[in-house]
Tab-separated table of C-alpha atoms in Angstrom:
chain	number	residue	atom	x	y	z
A	1400	MET	CA	135.277	162.699	188.721
A	1401	GLU	CA	132.470	162.733	190.719
A	1402	ILE	CA	128.928	161.474	189.584
A	1403	ALA	CA	125.547	162.471	191.177
A	1404	ILE	CA	122.858	160.549	191.619
A	1405	ASN	CA	119.232	161.927	191.988
A	1406	LYS	CA	116.860	159.509	193.423
A	1407	VAL	CA	113.466	159.539	192.817
A	1408	ASN	CA	111.079	157.857	194.805
A	1409	ASN	CA	107.928	156.783	193.328
A	1410	PRO	CA	104.705	157.757	195.399
A	1411	ASN	CA	103.122	154.506	194.372
A	1412	SER	CA	106.021	152.108	195.310
A	1413	GLY	CA	105.705	152.628	199.193
A	1414	SER	CA	109.943	152.980	199.215
A	1415	SER	CA	111.233	155.393	201.534
A	1416	ALA	CA	114.636	156.222	203.140
A	1417	ALA	CA	113.670	154.202	206.413
A	1418	ALA	CA	112.116	151.143	204.236
A	1419	ASP	CA	115.793	150.954	202.144
A	1420	LYS	CA	117.683	150.547	205.252
A	1421	ASN	CA	115.226	148.073	206.685
A	1422	PRO	CA	113.921	146.085	203.734
A	1423	GLY	CA	110.977	143.342	204.791
A	1424	SER	CA	107.678	144.591	203.362
A	1425	VAL	CA	107.554	141.457	201.196
A	1426	SER	CA	110.735	139.576	202.490
A	1427	THR	CA	108.572	139.503	205.673
A	1428	ILE	CA	105.011	139.365	204.183
A	1429	GLU	CA	104.368	136.541	206.826
A	1430	SER	CA	104.214	139.170	209.535
A	1431	ALA	CA	101.064	141.022	207.827
A	1432	PRO	CA	98.617	139.960	210.218
A	1433	SER	CA	95.742	138.466	207.435
A	1434	VAL	CA	98.413	136.246	206.300
A	1435	ARG	CA	99.167	135.192	209.896
A	1436	PHE	CA	95.586	134.700	210.497
A	1437	ALA	CA	95.888	132.497	206.845
A	1438	ILE	CA	98.527	130.414	208.635
A	1439	VAL	CA	96.831	129.953	211.658
A	1440	ALA	CA	93.387	129.137	210.643
A	1441	LYS	CA	94.873	126.381	208.332
A	1442	THR	CA	97.026	125.240	211.278
A	1443	ILE	CA	94.152	124.960	213.773
A	1444	THR	CA	92.093	123.290	210.586
A	1445	GLN	CA	94.534	120.360	209.999
A	1446	VAL	CA	94.816	119.582	213.881
A	1447	VAL	CA	90.949	119.808	214.305
A	1448	ALA	CA	90.464	117.494	211.289
A	1449	SER	CA	93.027	114.980	212.064
A	1450	TYR	CA	91.034	114.184	215.499
A	1451	GLY	CA	87.946	114.276	213.917
A	1452	PHE	CA	86.043	117.503	215.066
A	1453	ASP	CA	83.899	119.694	212.964
A	1454	VAL	CA	86.070	121.807	211.212
A	1455	PRO	CA	84.884	125.355	211.116
A	1456	GLY	CA	85.763	127.876	208.208
A	1457	PHE	CA	87.424	130.938	209.372
A	1458	LYS	CA	87.145	134.579	208.265
A	1459	SER	CA	87.803	138.043	209.106
A	1460	PRO	CA	86.112	140.661	210.047
A	1461	PRO	CA	82.782	139.491	211.602
A	1462	ARG	CA	79.681	140.990	210.072
A	1463	SER	CA	78.785	143.343	213.167
A	1464	SER	CA	81.579	146.114	213.852
A	1465	ASP	CA	80.778	145.566	217.429
A	1466	ALA	CA	82.050	142.299	217.898
A	1467	ASP	CA	85.642	140.683	217.997
A	1468	ARG	CA	84.621	137.306	217.376
A	1469	THR	CA	81.129	135.492	216.284
A	1470	VAL	CA	80.098	132.109	215.668
A	1471	ARG	CA	77.398	131.044	212.536
A	1472	ARG	CA	76.122	127.531	212.550
A	1473	GLN	CA	74.468	126.154	209.729
A	1474	SER	CA	73.601	122.679	208.208
A	1475	CYS	CA	76.581	122.916	205.950
A	1476	GLY	CA	78.902	123.841	208.597
A	1477	SER	CA	80.186	126.577	211.010
A	1478	ILE	CA	81.902	130.025	210.504
A	1479	VAL	CA	84.038	131.274	212.835
A	1480	ALA	CA	84.409	134.891	212.003
A	1481	VAL	CA	87.200	136.996	213.907
A	1482	ARG	CA	88.328	140.995	214.018
A	1483	ILE	CA	92.096	141.215	213.550
A	1484	LYS	CA	92.411	145.081	213.122
A	1485	ASP	CA	93.450	146.974	216.624
A	1486	ARG	CA	93.976	143.585	218.403
A	1487	PRO	CA	97.034	141.564	220.018
A	1488	PHE	CA	97.533	138.954	217.483
A	1489	GLU	CA	97.431	136.318	220.559
A	1490	ALA	CA	93.835	137.816	221.245
A	1491	VAL	CA	92.957	136.752	217.541
A	1492	ILE	CA	94.400	133.128	218.313
A	1493	ALA	CA	92.497	132.779	221.218
A	1494	ASP	CA	89.018	133.736	219.719
A	1495	MET	CA	89.694	131.256	216.907
A	1496	ILE	CA	90.606	128.367	219.021
A	1497	GLU	CA	87.827	129.397	221.321
A	1498	GLY	CA	85.451	129.239	218.039
A	1499	VAL	CA	86.446	125.817	217.598
A	1500	VAL	CA	85.479	124.468	221.041
A	1501	LEU	CA	81.875	126.315	220.636
A	1502	CYS	CA	81.235	124.566	217.102
A	1503	ASN	CA	81.769	121.660	218.744
A	1504	ASP	CA	79.832	121.897	222.063
A	1505	MET	CA	82.926	120.058	223.921
A	1506	SER	CA	82.537	118.898	227.510
A	1507	THR	CA	84.970	121.420	229.598
A	1508	GLU	CA	87.606	118.490	229.817
A	1509	LYS	CA	87.765	117.927	226.236
A	1510	ALA	CA	87.395	121.759	225.315
A	1511	GLY	CA	90.746	122.172	227.885
A	1512	LYS	CA	92.777	119.400	225.979
A	1513	LEU	CA	91.853	120.659	222.465
A	1514	ARG	CA	92.376	124.488	223.452
A	1515	ASN	CA	96.228	122.977	224.769
A	1516	LEU	CA	96.680	121.029	221.748
A	1517	LEU	CA	95.906	123.692	219.416
A	1518	TRP	CA	97.710	126.355	221.184
A	1519	GLY	CA	100.884	124.093	221.028
A	1520	ALA	CA	99.994	123.658	217.439
A	1521	VAL	CA	99.819	127.365	216.458
A	1522	ALA	CA	102.932	128.126	218.851
A	1523	GLN	CA	104.991	125.101	216.775
A	1524	THR	CA	103.923	126.860	213.566
A	1525	GLY	CA	105.178	130.470	214.592
A	1526	ARG	CA	108.223	128.752	215.400
A	1527	GLN	CA	108.696	127.350	212.106
A	1528	GLN	CA	107.815	130.801	210.465
A	1529	ASN	CA	110.650	132.638	212.275
A	1530	ALA	CA	113.068	129.321	211.780
A	1531	THR	CA	112.312	130.479	207.757
A	1532	SER	CA	111.748	134.197	207.968
A	1533	GLY	CA	115.149	134.649	206.191
A	1534	VAL	CA	113.695	132.836	203.203
A	1535	LYS	CA	113.071	135.849	200.650
A	1536	ARG	CA	109.637	135.268	199.173
A	1537	THR	CA	108.667	135.918	195.346
A	1538	VAL	CA	105.839	138.095	194.695
A	1539	LEU	CA	104.146	138.287	191.457
A	1540	VAL	CA	102.062	141.790	191.033
A	1541	HIS	CA	100.054	141.925	187.925
A	1542	HIS	CA	99.419	145.446	186.580
A	1543	PRO	CA	96.365	144.866	184.046
A	1544	THR	CA	95.830	146.878	181.052
A	1545	VAL	CA	92.806	148.903	180.373
A	1546	ASN	CA	91.160	145.979	178.359
A	1547	ASP	CA	92.828	143.163	180.502
A	1548	ASN	CA	89.685	141.499	182.845
A	1549	ILE	CA	90.913	139.843	185.948
A	1550	GLU	CA	88.673	137.969	188.293
A	1551	ALA	CA	89.982	136.779	191.428
A	1552	ALA	CA	88.782	134.539	193.851
């Protein structure tokens, strides 16, 4: 006796035959550019703070659609805004690092040392992420009902 199974694709699930053969949309979420941006920003922030430099905030995208990177200096701190979309991620990292250098008004020698230090830290973080990429992450999804109000930060 043969049993036929009709597989119905849910258009909202984003599942396809290719995705079924290569699962990775959730388990490899670290590869999403915005998540990688957050991981790199956290690494840079920790290193910069540990050496006593001014730590800028990071955001994406910049206000100006024509710029790949902008730096805003205010009395309360600096903001480095970097465009992620349609760029090699190495260029994004370079802009984040250069933003830190700009925010701290460093001499050429200090700036070079800090760049090397930050590139090394980011590379180390990348190796650690690759080592743990076999671990499947848990993702919580909340589907609100009509009367359920949700606010996110």
